[in-house]
Amino acid sequence: MNKKTLRDIDLKGKKVIMRVDFNVPVKEGVIKDDTRIKGALPSIKYVLEQGGSLVLMSHMGRPDEKGITPDTTMKIVADYLSKLLAKPVAFAADCANADAEVAAMKPGDIVMLENTRYHKEEQAKCKQKDGESDEDFKARKAALKEQQKELAKKLASYGDVFCNDAFGTAHRAHASTAVITKIIDTSVAGFLMEKEIEYLGSAVENPVRPFVAILGGAKVSDKLAVVKNLLTKVDTLIIGGGMAYTFLKALGRKIGKSLCEEDQIQYAKDMMAHAKDLGVKFLLPVDNVAADKFDPEANTQIVSDIPDGWMGLDIGPKTVELYSDAIKNAKTVVWNGPMGCFEMEKFSKGTFGVCEAVAQVKANGGISIIGGGDSVAAVNKSGLASKMSHVSTGGGASLEFLEGKELPGVVSLNSK
Ligand code: AMP
């Protein structure tokens, strides 16, 4: 990786302001999945071992849309982290007013700031309101950006050094992820960030071949740029899930009332033609689990063409075989998006079948990367997560990586 990491700087006696991704699911004050907290431990421990002190900051939930709730306070995470590390973690109840807590820190101490998104200027989201003139909108946006800079300045004042270990928000240019790097001189990646960039970056830019990408999930329109970018990199592109039906329709196949984005049919045709020109194998389902309704108890049948009134909710067994053969022979596999409605048992076999094939890639000496979102949930549910080379912690961020975009939270870090 060409970005500096914690390993490249002297941390002794330094205050490190670290952006982590502690956006964990919380219900009634209880953390339901601590993967993201544990993911940040190597960076946290390293700073403390090197004689530094730490100010941790993160967002949790969507307080900008849903308001501040008892389940979005970072106090819950501070207490949890304190137990994990078996040491006190001080808590600052306002991320923009933590001078006292930070001043009291000694080497080896940790302060956790309250949810950064309790301040709207963290994200500085700004949409033109109905009836608002272009000029007024521009002025409001500029004022918000100014406030964002002020918040970033405040956050920067807590540290000598900035470390970004929050891959999950690296695709956002927020006060705590990217704007802060314009104020503080030294900005480096944490170890989780480093691992994400190394896996996703080298998979896409320097893949060991054959390179197979598997895309699924509900919508083609969410993955337009991913399909386009990956086609220029992969040897085989496998499509499953709801998004497959727009491609099948583009080929003139019968898809019943399966998910279909009519406005993407031309795009689907273009992509398949592009794949042919590039010599990329483009695999679509050859059979499907069709259901008479979107329901866990629906009647089902395995069909290649889907009758009127029925919908494809999973790939069929022949498709699982076809996809598994392509996957097992790969040396690099990237997977984003389930093959069907795996949340319902009747429509989960395709996703779990593909999961088993992907799990064999590492055993065969290849690299398997699960690129965020629902495929991570599926892999965790299958119990095969430990058989994957890398399970990404960032859904949106890993998708943008696969689109070939530069992530603001990554490009803003110091280069080596
Ligand atoms: P995404 O967020 O785009 O990755 O989509 C994930 C969602 O797509 C999951 O909740 C799946 O249940 C859903 N999904 C997968 N396959 C289908 C399908 N064939 N029809 C409808 N929804 C699907």
Short mmCIF file of C-alpha atoms and ligand atoms in Angstrom, two decimals:
data_model
loop_
_atom_site.label_atom_id
_atom_site.label_comp_id
_atom_site.label_asym_id
_atom_site.label_seq_id
_atom_site.Cartn_x
_atom_site.Cartn_y
_atom_site.Cartn_z
CA MET A 1 0.00 0.00 0.00
CA ASN A 2 1.35 3.47 -0.84
CA LYS A 3 -0.26 5.13 2.19
CA LYS A 4 1.51 5.60 5.51
CA THR A 5 0.25 3.55 8.41
CA LEU A 6 0.67 3.71 12.20
CA ARG A 7 3.86 1.67 11.73
CA ASP A 8 5.49 4.53 9.79
CA ILE A 9 5.34 7.13 12.57
CA ASP A 10 6.73 7.63 16.06
CA LEU A 11 3.87 7.39 18.54
CA LYS A 12 5.74 7.80 21.83
CA GLY A 13 4.09 10.50 23.92
CA LYS A 14 1.79 11.42 21.01
CA LYS A 15 -1.94 11.99 21.18
CA VAL A 16 -3.61 10.08 18.36
CA ILE A 17 -7.06 11.10 17.20
CA MET A 18 -8.39 7.96 15.54
CA ARG A 19 -11.51 7.58 13.37
CA VAL A 20 -12.87 4.10 13.94
CA ASP A 21 -15.98 2.40 12.60
CA PHE A 22 -17.93 1.62 15.75
CA ASN A 23 -21.22 1.81 13.89
CA VAL A 24 -22.44 -1.37 15.57
CA PRO A 25 -26.00 -2.65 15.85
CA VAL A 26 -27.39 -1.84 19.32
CA LYS A 27 -30.75 -2.86 20.73
CA GLU A 28 -31.93 -1.62 24.11
CA GLY A 29 -28.41 -0.71 25.13
CA VAL A 30 -26.90 -4.07 24.12
CA ILE A 31 -24.34 -4.46 21.30
CA LYS A 32 -25.60 -7.20 18.97
CA ASP A 33 -22.45 -7.65 16.88
CA ASP A 34 -19.01 -6.49 18.01
CA THR A 35 -17.09 -7.40 14.81
CA ARG A 36 -16.29 -3.76 14.07
CA ILE A 37 -15.07 -3.04 17.60
CA LYS A 38 -12.82 -6.09 17.58
CA GLY A 39 -11.63 -5.11 14.10
CA ALA A 40 -10.15 -1.88 15.49
CA LEU A 41 -8.35 -3.51 18.43
CA PRO A 42 -5.01 -4.11 16.66
CA SER A 43 -4.64 -0.37 15.92
CA ILE A 44 -5.86 0.66 19.38
CA LYS A 45 -3.50 -1.71 21.18
CA TYR A 46 -0.56 -0.74 18.97
CA VAL A 47 -0.89 2.98 19.77
CA LEU A 48 -1.05 2.27 23.50
CA GLU A 49 1.88 -0.17 23.38
CA GLN A 50 4.00 2.41 21.55
CA GLY A 51 3.45 4.91 24.37
CA GLY A 52 0.74 7.00 22.75
CA SER A 53 -2.68 8.04 24.03
CA LEU A 54 -5.89 7.75 22.06
CA VAL A 55 -8.96 9.81 21.29
CA LEU A 56 -11.45 7.58 19.50
CA MET A 57 -14.29 8.92 17.39
CA SER A 58 -17.03 7.27 15.35
CA HIS A 59 -20.62 7.63 14.27
CA MET A 60 -23.35 5.17 15.11
CA GLY A 61 -26.73 4.76 13.45
CA ARG A 62 -28.49 7.53 11.57
CA PRO A 63 -29.18 10.26 14.12
CA ASP A 64 -29.47 12.76 11.26
CA GLU A 65 -32.58 10.96 10.00
CA LYS A 66 -33.92 9.18 13.06
CA GLY A 67 -32.94 11.63 15.79
CA ILE A 68 -30.76 11.01 18.84
CA THR A 69 -31.82 7.82 20.63
CA PRO A 70 -30.45 5.96 23.67
CA ASP A 71 -29.18 3.29 21.27
CA THR A 72 -26.87 5.63 19.36
CA THR A 73 -24.72 6.90 22.20
CA MET A 74 -21.04 5.97 22.08
CA LYS A 75 -21.13 5.57 25.87
CA ILE A 76 -22.33 2.02 25.21
CA VAL A 77 -19.26 1.33 23.07
CA ALA A 78 -16.91 3.08 25.52
CA ASP A 79 -18.09 0.78 28.32
CA TYR A 80 -17.85 -2.29 26.07
CA LEU A 81 -14.35 -1.39 24.91
CA SER A 82 -13.29 -0.82 28.50
CA LYS A 83 -14.29 -4.41 29.30
CA LEU A 84 -12.55 -5.79 26.18
CA LEU A 85 -9.30 -3.98 27.03
CA ALA A 86 -9.66 -4.40 30.79
CA LYS A 87 -8.84 -0.74 31.33
CA PRO A 88 -10.83 2.48 31.79
CA VAL A 89 -12.12 4.30 28.71
CA ALA A 90 -13.08 7.88 29.51
CA PHE A 91 -16.14 9.28 27.76
CA ALA A 92 -16.60 12.81 26.40
CA ALA A 93 -20.30 13.57 26.08
CA ASP A 94 -19.90 16.00 23.18
CA CYS A 95 -17.38 15.35 20.43
CA ALA A 96 -17.00 19.10 19.88
CA ASN A 97 -16.34 19.86 23.54
CA ALA A 98 -13.83 17.36 24.86
CA ASP A 99 -10.91 19.64 25.82
CA ALA A 100 -11.01 18.69 29.51
CA GLU A 101 -11.04 14.94 28.92
CA VAL A 102 -8.27 15.18 26.30
CA ALA A 103 -6.10 17.43 28.49
CA ALA A 104 -6.33 14.89 31.31
CA MET A 105 -4.97 12.05 29.13
CA LYS A 106 -1.62 10.45 29.93
CA PRO A 107 0.23 7.97 27.67
CA GLY A 108 -1.76 4.75 27.59
CA ASP A 109 -5.11 6.49 28.22
CA ILE A 110 -8.18 6.39 25.99
CA VAL A 111 -11.02 8.88 25.54
CA MET A 112 -14.06 7.94 23.47
CA LEU A 113 -15.97 10.86 21.95
CA GLU A 114 -19.75 10.92 21.65
CA ASN A 115 -21.31 10.09 18.25
CA THR A 116 -19.86 12.47 15.66
CA ARG A 117 -23.17 12.52 13.77
CA TYR A 118 -24.89 14.20 16.70
CA HIS A 119 -23.46 17.27 14.94
CA LYS A 120 -25.06 17.72 11.53
CA GLU A 121 -21.92 19.38 10.19
CA GLU A 122 -20.05 16.07 10.48
CA GLN A 123 -21.76 14.96 7.26
CA ALA A 124 -22.82 18.43 6.07
CA LYS A 125 -25.57 16.85 3.99
CA CYS A 126 -27.32 19.53 2.00
CA LYS A 127 -30.22 19.17 -0.41
CA GLN A 128 -32.00 22.00 -2.13
CA LYS A 129 -35.36 22.63 -0.44
CA ASP A 130 -38.59 23.09 -2.37
CA GLY A 131 -38.84 26.75 -3.37
CA GLU A 132 -35.25 27.56 -2.32
CA SER A 133 -33.44 29.63 -4.93
CA ASP A 134 -30.16 28.35 -6.38
CA GLU A 135 -28.37 31.26 -4.75
CA ASP A 136 -29.83 30.62 -1.28
CA PHE A 137 -29.04 26.93 -1.62
CA LYS A 138 -25.44 27.66 -2.59
CA ALA A 139 -25.05 30.03 0.35
CA ARG A 140 -26.54 27.55 2.81
CA LYS A 141 -24.29 24.80 1.49
CA ALA A 142 -21.20 27.00 1.77
CA ALA A 143 -22.11 27.93 5.37
CA LEU A 144 -22.54 24.27 6.27
CA LYS A 145 -19.16 23.42 4.71
CA GLU A 146 -17.62 26.19 6.81
CA GLN A 147 -19.19 24.67 9.95
CA GLN A 148 -17.86 21.28 8.87
CA LYS A 149 -14.37 22.74 8.69
CA GLU A 150 -14.81 24.20 12.19
CA LEU A 151 -15.84 20.80 13.57
CA ALA A 152 -12.87 19.16 11.81
CA LYS A 153 -10.57 21.80 13.38
CA LYS A 154 -11.94 21.02 16.80
CA LEU A 155 -11.47 17.27 16.31
CA ALA A 156 -7.95 17.85 14.96
CA SER A 157 -7.09 19.88 18.07
CA TYR A 158 -7.39 16.70 20.19
CA GLY A 159 -4.44 14.98 18.50
CA ASP A 160 -0.89 15.37 17.26
CA VAL A 161 -1.58 12.70 14.69
CA PHE A 162 -4.72 11.51 12.84
CA CYS A 163 -5.32 7.85 12.12
CA ASN A 164 -8.17 6.60 9.97
CA ASP A 165 -9.12 3.00 10.68
CA ALA A 166 -12.75 3.33 9.56
CA PHE A 167 -12.90 1.66 6.17
CA GLY A 168 -16.71 1.49 6.45
CA THR A 169 -16.96 5.28 6.10
CA ALA A 170 -13.92 5.82 3.87
CA HIS A 171 -16.21 6.57 0.91
CA ARG A 172 -17.57 9.63 2.74
CA ALA A 173 -15.81 13.00 2.88
CA HIS A 174 -16.95 13.90 6.39
CA ALA A 175 -15.37 16.12 9.06
CA SER A 176 -13.95 13.12 10.95
CA THR A 177 -12.89 11.08 7.91
CA ALA A 178 -11.41 13.44 5.31
CA VAL A 179 -11.79 17.13 6.20
CA ILE A 180 -9.67 16.63 9.35
CA THR A 181 -6.71 15.57 7.16
CA LYS A 182 -6.61 19.07 5.67
CA ILE A 183 -5.92 20.47 9.13
CA ILE A 184 -3.63 17.96 10.77
CA ASP A 185 -0.23 17.34 9.12
CA THR A 186 0.22 13.67 9.88
CA SER A 187 -2.64 11.42 8.69
CA VAL A 188 -2.10 7.68 8.49
CA ALA A 189 -4.07 4.49 8.01
CA GLY A 190 -4.84 2.08 10.81
CA PHE A 191 -4.29 -1.65 10.41
CA LEU A 192 -7.87 -2.54 9.55
CA MET A 193 -7.90 0.12 6.85
CA GLU A 194 -4.55 -1.17 5.59
CA LYS A 195 -5.87 -4.73 5.37
CA GLU A 196 -9.02 -3.66 3.51
CA ILE A 197 -7.07 -1.60 1.00
CA GLU A 198 -4.50 -4.33 0.46
CA TYR A 199 -7.07 -7.04 -0.17
CA LEU A 200 -9.57 -5.07 -2.21
CA GLY A 201 -6.91 -3.01 -3.96
CA SER A 202 -4.65 -5.83 -5.02
CA ALA A 203 -7.58 -8.07 -5.92
CA VAL A 204 -8.85 -5.51 -8.37
CA GLU A 205 -5.60 -4.05 -9.65
CA ASN A 206 -3.24 -7.05 -9.60
CA PRO A 207 -5.41 -10.15 -9.37
CA VAL A 208 -3.93 -13.60 -9.48
CA ARG A 209 -5.85 -15.22 -12.34
CA PRO A 210 -8.32 -16.64 -13.02
CA PHE A 211 -10.19 -13.75 -11.37
CA VAL A 212 -13.90 -14.34 -10.81
CA ALA A 213 -16.31 -11.70 -9.50
CA ILE A 214 -19.74 -12.66 -8.20
CA LEU A 215 -22.41 -9.98 -8.03
CA GLY A 216 -25.87 -10.39 -6.61
CA GLY A 217 -28.44 -8.56 -4.54
CA ALA A 218 -31.60 -6.81 -5.47
CA LYS A 219 -30.85 -4.11 -7.98
CA VAL A 220 -28.80 -3.67 -11.14
CA SER A 221 -28.98 0.10 -10.69
CA ASP A 222 -26.94 -0.12 -7.46
CA LYS A 223 -24.15 -1.93 -9.26
CA LEU A 224 -23.95 -0.24 -12.68
CA ALA A 225 -20.47 1.15 -12.14
CA VAL A 226 -19.25 -2.05 -10.46
CA VAL A 227 -20.25 -4.24 -13.41
CA LYS A 228 -18.65 -1.82 -15.86
CA ASN A 229 -15.38 -1.56 -13.94
CA LEU A 230 -15.08 -5.25 -13.08
CA LEU A 231 -15.65 -6.31 -16.69
CA THR A 232 -12.31 -4.75 -17.56
CA LYS A 233 -10.54 -6.70 -14.80
CA VAL A 234 -12.08 -10.16 -14.44
CA ASP A 235 -11.93 -13.40 -16.40
CA THR A 236 -15.45 -14.39 -15.38
CA LEU A 237 -18.36 -12.31 -14.10
CA ILE A 238 -21.12 -14.21 -12.34
CA ILE A 239 -24.50 -12.57 -11.80
CA GLY A 240 -27.17 -13.84 -9.42
CA GLY A 241 -29.89 -12.48 -7.16
CA GLY A 242 -32.65 -10.13 -8.21
CA MET A 243 -30.33 -8.22 -10.52
CA ALA A 244 -29.93 -11.28 -12.79
CA TYR A 245 -33.49 -10.97 -14.10
CA THR A 246 -32.91 -7.68 -15.89
CA PHE A 247 -30.05 -9.38 -17.77
CA LEU A 248 -32.19 -12.45 -18.53
CA LYS A 249 -35.01 -10.24 -19.81
CA ALA A 250 -32.47 -8.43 -22.00
CA LEU A 251 -31.70 -11.83 -23.56
CA GLY A 252 -35.39 -12.31 -24.30
CA ARG A 253 -35.97 -14.88 -21.57
CA LYS A 254 -39.23 -15.19 -19.65
CA ILE A 255 -38.89 -13.84 -16.13
CA GLY A 256 -42.52 -13.69 -14.94
CA LYS A 257 -42.88 -11.06 -12.25
CA SER A 258 -39.28 -11.31 -11.02
CA LEU A 259 -37.49 -8.09 -10.13
CA CYS A 260 -36.73 -6.23 -13.33
CA GLU A 261 -35.50 -2.73 -14.01
CA GLU A 262 -36.91 -1.92 -17.44
CA ASP A 263 -34.79 1.22 -17.69
CA GLN A 264 -31.63 -0.86 -17.29
CA ILE A 265 -32.33 -3.39 -20.05
CA GLN A 266 -30.28 -1.49 -22.62
CA TYR A 267 -27.46 -1.20 -20.08
CA ALA A 268 -27.65 -4.96 -19.51
CA LYS A 269 -27.41 -5.58 -23.28
CA ASP A 270 -24.45 -3.20 -23.55
CA MET A 271 -22.62 -4.90 -20.68
CA MET A 272 -23.10 -8.36 -22.15
CA ALA A 273 -21.84 -7.14 -25.55
CA HIS A 274 -18.90 -5.47 -23.81
CA ALA A 275 -18.08 -8.74 -22.00
CA LYS A 276 -18.06 -10.56 -25.34
CA ASP A 277 -15.70 -7.98 -26.86
CA LEU A 278 -13.37 -8.30 -23.88
CA GLY A 279 -13.48 -12.10 -23.89
CA VAL A 280 -14.94 -12.15 -20.37
CA LYS A 281 -17.18 -15.09 -19.47
CA PHE A 282 -20.53 -13.71 -18.35
CA LEU A 283 -22.54 -16.24 -16.37
CA LEU A 284 -26.28 -15.90 -15.73
CA PRO A 285 -28.67 -18.34 -14.02
CA VAL A 286 -29.63 -21.37 -16.12
CA ASP A 287 -32.35 -22.35 -13.66
CA ASN A 288 -34.19 -20.61 -10.84
CA VAL A 289 -36.25 -21.26 -7.74
CA ALA A 290 -39.51 -19.60 -8.77
CA ALA A 291 -42.16 -18.74 -6.18
CA ASP A 292 -45.83 -17.87 -6.53
CA LYS A 293 -45.45 -15.11 -3.95
CA PHE A 294 -42.80 -13.27 -1.94
CA ASP A 295 -43.31 -15.31 1.19
CA PRO A 296 -41.34 -17.86 3.24
CA GLU A 297 -44.23 -20.32 2.74
CA ALA A 298 -44.65 -19.70 -1.01
CA ASN A 299 -45.13 -22.60 -3.45
CA THR A 300 -41.97 -23.12 -5.48
CA GLN A 301 -40.75 -24.79 -8.65
CA ILE A 302 -37.35 -25.11 -10.32
CA VAL A 303 -37.53 -23.67 -13.81
CA SER A 304 -35.29 -22.16 -16.44
CA ASP A 305 -37.96 -19.82 -17.83
CA ILE A 306 -40.23 -18.32 -15.22
CA PRO A 307 -43.96 -18.63 -15.87
CA ASP A 308 -46.27 -15.61 -15.77
CA GLY A 309 -47.30 -14.74 -12.24
CA TRP A 310 -44.21 -16.41 -10.70
CA MET A 311 -41.01 -14.76 -9.52
CA GLY A 312 -37.39 -15.95 -9.32
CA LEU A 313 -36.22 -15.70 -5.73
CA ASP A 314 -33.08 -17.85 -5.90
CA ILE A 315 -30.73 -19.46 -8.39
CA GLY A 316 -31.50 -23.14 -9.05
CA PRO A 317 -29.34 -26.24 -8.41
CA LYS A 318 -27.87 -26.42 -11.94
CA THR A 319 -26.82 -22.80 -11.64
CA VAL A 320 -25.20 -23.48 -8.27
CA GLU A 321 -23.20 -26.23 -9.97
CA LEU A 322 -22.25 -24.04 -12.93
CA TYR A 323 -21.19 -21.15 -10.67
CA SER A 324 -19.37 -23.43 -8.23
CA ASP A 325 -17.26 -24.92 -11.03
CA ALA A 326 -16.19 -21.46 -12.16
CA ILE A 327 -15.51 -20.31 -8.59
CA LYS A 328 -13.55 -23.34 -7.44
CA ASN A 329 -11.03 -22.95 -10.27
CA ALA A 330 -10.43 -19.29 -9.51
CA LYS A 331 -7.32 -17.91 -7.85
CA THR A 332 -9.05 -14.64 -6.89
CA VAL A 333 -12.74 -14.28 -6.05
CA VAL A 334 -14.61 -11.14 -5.05
CA TRP A 335 -18.22 -11.52 -3.97
CA ASN A 336 -20.79 -8.83 -3.32
CA GLY A 337 -24.52 -9.51 -3.00
CA PRO A 338 -26.55 -12.65 -2.27
CA MET A 339 -27.76 -15.06 -4.98
CA GLY A 340 -31.34 -14.98 -3.74
CA CYS A 341 -33.59 -14.02 -0.86
CA PHE A 342 -31.38 -15.96 1.53
CA GLU A 343 -33.18 -14.50 4.55
CA MET A 344 -35.98 -17.00 3.70
CA GLU A 345 -34.90 -20.62 4.09
CA LYS A 346 -36.60 -21.77 0.86
CA PHE A 347 -34.54 -19.28 -1.14
CA SER A 348 -31.22 -19.59 0.64
CA LYS A 349 -29.66 -22.64 -1.06
CA GLY A 350 -28.17 -20.66 -3.95
CA THR A 351 -26.38 -18.21 -1.70
CA PHE A 352 -25.12 -20.90 0.68
CA GLY A 353 -24.10 -23.15 -2.24
CA VAL A 354 -22.01 -20.33 -3.71
CA CYS A 355 -20.67 -19.66 -0.22
CA GLU A 356 -19.35 -23.22 -0.01
CA ALA A 357 -17.64 -22.90 -3.36
CA VAL A 358 -16.05 -19.58 -2.36
CA ALA A 359 -14.86 -21.18 0.89
CA GLN A 360 -12.84 -23.70 -1.14
CA VAL A 361 -10.86 -21.01 -2.95
CA LYS A 362 -8.63 -20.22 0.03
CA ALA A 363 -8.15 -23.92 0.74
CA ASN A 364 -6.93 -24.26 -2.88
CA GLY A 365 -4.36 -21.52 -2.35
CA GLY A 366 -6.44 -18.69 -3.84
CA ILE A 367 -7.82 -15.46 -2.37
CA SER A 368 -11.49 -14.99 -1.51
CA ILE A 369 -12.84 -11.58 -0.63
CA ILE A 370 -16.35 -10.96 0.64
CA GLY A 371 -17.12 -7.39 -0.24
CA GLY A 372 -19.48 -6.11 2.38
CA GLY A 373 -23.21 -5.86 2.98
CA ASP A 374 -25.59 -8.78 2.73
CA SER A 375 -23.02 -11.24 1.44
CA VAL A 376 -21.13 -10.75 4.71
CA ALA A 377 -24.34 -11.50 6.63
CA ALA A 378 -24.80 -14.64 4.48
CA VAL A 379 -21.22 -15.79 5.01
CA ASN A 380 -21.52 -15.25 8.76
CA LYS A 381 -24.81 -17.16 8.80
CA SER A 382 -23.22 -20.04 6.88
CA GLY A 383 -20.48 -20.40 9.52
CA LEU A 384 -17.84 -20.28 6.76
CA ALA A 385 -16.46 -16.80 7.46
CA SER A 386 -13.17 -18.17 8.82
CA LYS A 387 -12.62 -20.01 5.53
CA MET A 388 -12.54 -16.74 3.56
CA SER A 389 -9.31 -14.79 3.01
CA HIS A 390 -10.97 -11.47 3.82
CA VAL A 391 -14.44 -10.40 4.91
CA SER A 392 -14.75 -6.66 4.38
CA THR A 393 -16.17 -4.43 7.12
CA GLY A 394 -17.45 -1.86 4.66
CA GLY A 395 -20.41 -2.46 2.34
CA GLY A 396 -20.70 0.91 0.55
CA ALA A 397 -16.97 1.54 0.74
CA SER A 398 -16.02 -1.83 -0.76
CA LEU A 399 -18.56 -1.37 -3.57
CA GLU A 400 -17.03 2.01 -4.41
CA PHE A 401 -13.61 0.38 -4.36
CA LEU A 402 -14.86 -2.21 -6.85
CA GLU A 403 -16.22 0.62 -8.97
CA GLY A 404 -12.64 1.81 -9.22
CA LYS A 405 -13.37 5.05 -7.35
CA GLU A 406 -10.89 6.78 -5.09
CA LEU A 407 -12.21 6.89 -1.53
CA PRO A 408 -11.92 10.32 0.16
CA GLY A 409 -10.96 8.72 3.48
CA VAL A 410 -8.08 6.91 1.78
CA VAL A 411 -6.70 9.40 -0.75
CA SER A 412 -6.47 12.06 1.96
CA LEU A 413 -3.94 10.04 4.00
CA ASN A 414 -0.19 10.75 3.75
CA SER A 415 1.58 8.82 1.01
CA LYS A 416 4.74 6.87 1.74
P1 AMP B 1 -28.42 -5.64 -2.05
O1 AMP B 1 -28.63 -4.74 -0.85
O2 AMP B 1 -28.62 -4.98 -3.35
O3 AMP B 1 -27.12 -6.42 -1.95
O4 AMP B 1 -29.60 -6.68 -1.99
C1 AMP B 1 -29.74 -7.61 -0.98
C2 AMP B 1 -31.16 -8.05 -0.96
O5 AMP B 1 -31.51 -8.56 -2.21
C3 AMP B 1 -31.40 -9.16 0.05
O6 AMP B 1 -32.22 -8.67 1.07
C4 AMP B 1 -32.09 -10.23 -0.77
O7 AMP B 1 -33.21 -10.79 -0.12
C5 AMP B 1 -32.54 -9.49 -2.02
N1 AMP B 1 -32.65 -10.39 -3.16
C6 AMP B 1 -31.74 -11.28 -3.59
N2 AMP B 1 -32.23 -11.98 -4.63
C7 AMP B 1 -33.47 -11.52 -4.89
C8 AMP B 1 -34.46 -11.85 -5.82
N3 AMP B 1 -34.26 -12.80 -6.72
N4 AMP B 1 -35.62 -11.18 -5.78
C9 AMP B 1 -35.82 -10.21 -4.86
N5 AMP B 1 -34.90 -9.84 -3.94
C10 AMP B 1 -33.74 -10.49 -3.95
#
